[in-house]
Amino acid sequence: MFETLPPSAELTALDRLVGTWAVTGGAEGTVRYEWMPGRYFLIQHVELTQFGEPVTGMELIGNLRPFGEPTGADVVSRYYDSIGNTFDYVYELVGDKLTIWAGAKGSPAYYEGTFSADGATATGDWVYPGGGGYTSTMTRI
């Protein structure tokens, strides 16, 4: 039989994302986070316009636990969108600082943002290697 372990503390820290957020900055629109039953995976629903193009997507966020293996240490995700992209990320929330790396933890492409004291906003920047990126603000609605 499989051993049932509770969701990781690193994953449950992302509970503060649950809800619907208005996104402004380099991408505009809304994102909504909800727990899958069991609270082992956080689902993000994305409805944004970026670079003048509408993008609808879904992201599954959680710890990997392949068959017969221990639970992975990092909170990882895979994003799928309406134009055929699949992107992998690693999430880390420490205090009020949220970091989302594109690809592997420590990647030169990442988002780093900070939640406001009341948790109603998160503001930060997407950083891309070689320059570029944009500021992004999420406001709870």
mmCIF file of C-alpha atoms in Angstrom:
data_model
loop_
_atom_site.group_PDB
_atom_site.id
_atom_site.type_symbol
_atom_site.label_atom_id
_atom_site.label_comp_id
_atom_site.label_asym_id
_atom_site.label_seq_id
_atom_site.Cartn_x
_atom_site.Cartn_y
_atom_site.Cartn_z
ATOM 1 C CA MET A 1 0.000 0.000 0.000
ATOM 2 C CA PHE A 2 1.085 3.588 -0.537
ATOM 3 C CA GLU A 3 2.002 5.728 2.435
ATOM 4 C CA THR A 4 -0.108 8.857 2.615
ATOM 5 C CA LEU A 5 1.948 11.878 3.618
ATOM 6 C CA PRO A 6 0.476 15.337 4.092
ATOM 7 C CA PRO A 7 1.164 17.992 1.437
ATOM 8 C CA SER A 8 4.562 19.655 1.926
ATOM 9 C CA ALA A 9 4.896 22.865 3.939
ATOM 10 C CA GLU A 10 6.449 24.473 0.861
ATOM 11 C CA LEU A 11 3.318 23.687 -1.131
ATOM 12 C CA THR A 12 0.800 24.662 1.561
ATOM 13 C CA ALA A 13 2.584 28.041 1.846
ATOM 14 C CA LEU A 14 1.101 28.797 -1.591
ATOM 15 C CA ASP A 15 -2.389 28.822 -0.023
ATOM 16 C CA ARG A 16 -2.153 32.623 -0.033
ATOM 17 C CA LEU A 17 -2.457 32.490 -3.850
ATOM 18 C CA VAL A 18 -5.917 30.877 -3.706
ATOM 19 C CA GLY A 19 -8.543 33.164 -5.210
ATOM 20 C CA THR A 20 -8.911 35.382 -8.259
ATOM 21 C CA TRP A 21 -6.367 38.073 -9.124
ATOM 22 C CA ALA A 22 -6.327 40.935 -11.629
ATOM 23 C CA VAL A 23 -2.950 41.006 -13.384
ATOM 24 C CA THR A 24 -1.415 44.220 -14.741
ATOM 25 C CA GLY A 25 1.958 45.019 -16.259
ATOM 26 C CA GLY A 26 3.575 43.091 -19.117
ATOM 27 C CA ALA A 27 0.566 40.738 -19.182
ATOM 28 C CA GLU A 28 -3.009 41.857 -18.459
ATOM 29 C CA GLY A 29 -6.060 39.880 -17.379
ATOM 30 C CA THR A 30 -6.980 37.491 -14.599
ATOM 31 C CA VAL A 31 -5.588 34.388 -12.957
ATOM 32 C CA ARG A 32 -7.426 32.144 -10.527
ATOM 33 C CA TYR A 33 -5.862 29.633 -8.139
ATOM 34 C CA GLU A 34 -7.736 26.745 -6.516
ATOM 35 C CA TRP A 35 -6.754 23.563 -4.706
ATOM 36 C CA MET A 36 -7.428 20.221 -6.324
ATOM 37 C CA PRO A 37 -9.258 17.991 -3.803
ATOM 38 C CA GLY A 38 -6.710 16.614 -1.343
ATOM 39 C CA ARG A 39 -4.670 19.868 -1.513
ATOM 40 C CA TYR A 40 -1.638 18.138 -3.098
ATOM 41 C CA PHE A 41 -1.931 20.265 -6.260
ATOM 42 C CA LEU A 42 -2.740 23.909 -6.839
ATOM 43 C CA ILE A 43 -4.430 24.696 -10.160
ATOM 44 C CA GLN A 44 -3.949 28.072 -11.828
ATOM 45 C CA HIS A 45 -6.432 29.165 -14.524
ATOM 46 C CA VAL A 46 -4.963 31.872 -16.772
ATOM 47 C CA GLU A 47 -6.808 34.399 -18.976
ATOM 48 C CA LEU A 48 -4.285 36.998 -20.102
ATOM 49 C CA THR A 49 -3.339 39.216 -22.998
ATOM 50 C CA GLN A 50 0.398 39.391 -23.585
ATOM 51 C CA PHE A 51 2.160 41.120 -26.475
ATOM 52 C CA GLY A 52 -1.308 41.920 -27.859
ATOM 53 C CA GLU A 53 -2.312 38.246 -28.038
ATOM 54 C CA PRO A 54 -4.924 36.513 -25.846
ATOM 55 C CA VAL A 55 -3.636 33.468 -23.957
ATOM 56 C CA THR A 56 -5.723 31.006 -21.983
ATOM 57 C CA GLY A 57 -3.878 28.445 -19.905
ATOM 58 C CA MET A 58 -3.830 26.082 -16.980
ATOM 59 C CA GLU A 59 -0.987 25.266 -14.602
ATOM 60 C CA LEU A 60 -0.697 22.377 -12.143
ATOM 61 C CA ILE A 61 1.564 23.156 -9.165
ATOM 62 C CA GLY A 62 2.793 20.614 -6.605
ATOM 63 C CA ASN A 63 5.566 18.282 -5.495
ATOM 64 C CA LEU A 64 6.481 15.448 -7.838
ATOM 65 C CA ARG A 65 5.947 11.953 -6.468
ATOM 66 C CA PRO A 66 6.601 9.411 -9.214
ATOM 67 C CA PHE A 67 5.423 5.847 -8.703
ATOM 68 C CA GLY A 68 7.446 4.156 -5.980
ATOM 69 C CA GLU A 69 9.656 7.186 -5.285
ATOM 70 C CA PRO A 70 9.792 9.712 -2.436
ATOM 71 C CA THR A 71 8.162 13.117 -2.777
ATOM 72 C CA GLY A 72 10.380 15.659 -4.541
ATOM 73 C CA ALA A 73 11.718 18.561 -2.481
ATOM 74 C CA ASP A 74 10.833 21.364 -4.920
ATOM 75 C CA VAL A 75 7.356 22.686 -5.674
ATOM 76 C CA VAL A 76 7.212 22.364 -9.450
ATOM 77 C CA SER A 77 4.624 23.060 -12.103
ATOM 78 C CA ARG A 78 3.729 22.498 -15.698
ATOM 79 C CA TYR A 79 1.795 25.161 -17.583
ATOM 80 C CA TYR A 80 -0.283 24.426 -20.710
ATOM 81 C CA ASP A 81 -1.799 27.128 -22.916
ATOM 82 C CA SER A 82 -4.162 27.692 -25.821
ATOM 83 C CA ILE A 83 -1.341 28.294 -28.288
ATOM 84 C CA GLY A 84 0.391 24.987 -27.584
ATOM 85 C CA ASN A 85 3.086 25.995 -25.097
ATOM 86 C CA THR A 86 4.154 23.858 -22.149
ATOM 87 C CA PHE A 87 6.357 25.571 -19.586
ATOM 88 C CA ASP A 88 7.902 24.138 -16.420
ATOM 89 C CA TYR A 89 8.459 26.235 -13.291
ATOM 90 C CA VAL A 90 9.707 25.908 -9.709
ATOM 91 C CA TYR A 91 7.868 27.884 -6.997
ATOM 92 C CA GLU A 92 9.271 29.089 -3.690
ATOM 93 C CA LEU A 93 7.486 31.280 -1.158
ATOM 94 C CA VAL A 94 9.540 32.412 1.835
ATOM 95 C CA GLY A 95 7.843 34.970 4.065
ATOM 96 C CA ASP A 96 6.306 37.502 1.664
ATOM 97 C CA LYS A 97 8.771 36.802 -1.184
ATOM 98 C CA LEU A 98 7.543 34.650 -4.073
ATOM 99 C CA THR A 99 10.087 33.359 -6.588
ATOM 100 C CA ILE A 100 9.063 31.428 -9.695
ATOM 101 C CA TRP A 101 11.941 30.067 -11.769
ATOM 102 C CA ALA A 102 11.382 29.160 -15.430
ATOM 103 C CA GLY A 103 12.702 25.632 -15.806
ATOM 104 C CA ALA A 104 14.935 24.632 -12.897
ATOM 105 C CA LYS A 105 15.458 26.311 -9.532
ATOM 106 C CA GLY A 106 18.184 28.940 -9.903
ATOM 107 C CA SER A 107 17.377 29.544 -13.591
ATOM 108 C CA PRO A 108 18.389 32.954 -15.005
ATOM 109 C CA ALA A 109 14.736 33.406 -16.098
ATOM 110 C CA TYR A 110 12.500 34.013 -13.094
ATOM 111 C CA TYR A 111 9.823 36.068 -11.380
ATOM 112 C CA GLU A 112 10.535 37.622 -8.008
ATOM 113 C CA GLY A 113 7.723 39.419 -6.223
ATOM 114 C CA THR A 114 6.564 40.480 -2.803
ATOM 115 C CA PHE A 115 3.128 40.252 -1.204
ATOM 116 C CA SER A 116 1.761 43.343 0.505
ATOM 117 C CA ALA A 117 1.302 43.176 4.293
ATOM 118 C CA ASP A 118 -2.456 42.582 3.861
ATOM 119 C CA GLY A 119 -1.928 39.949 1.136
ATOM 120 C CA ALA A 120 -4.113 41.874 -1.325
ATOM 121 C CA THR A 121 -1.350 42.503 -3.885
ATOM 122 C CA ALA A 122 1.855 40.916 -5.126
ATOM 123 C CA THR A 123 4.245 43.039 -7.162
ATOM 124 C CA GLY A 124 7.452 41.988 -8.813
ATOM 125 C CA ASP A 125 9.400 41.501 -12.004
ATOM 126 C CA TRP A 126 9.891 38.786 -14.574
ATOM 127 C CA VAL A 127 13.595 38.740 -15.420
ATOM 128 C CA TYR A 128 14.919 37.210 -18.641
ATOM 129 C CA PRO A 129 18.546 36.340 -19.413
ATOM 130 C CA GLY A 130 20.257 38.881 -21.615
ATOM 131 C CA GLY A 131 17.864 41.659 -20.536
ATOM 132 C CA GLY A 132 14.183 42.079 -20.933
ATOM 133 C CA GLY A 133 11.338 41.048 -18.734
ATOM 134 C CA TYR A 134 8.590 43.169 -17.242
ATOM 135 C CA THR A 135 6.930 44.290 -14.040
ATOM 136 C CA SER A 136 3.796 42.432 -13.002
ATOM 137 C CA THR A 137 1.259 43.210 -10.287
ATOM 138 C CA MET A 138 -1.510 40.899 -9.074
ATOM 139 C CA THR A 139 -4.389 42.425 -7.109
ATOM 140 C CA ARG A 140 -6.897 40.194 -5.347
ATOM 141 C CA ILE A 141 -10.465 40.673 -6.668
#
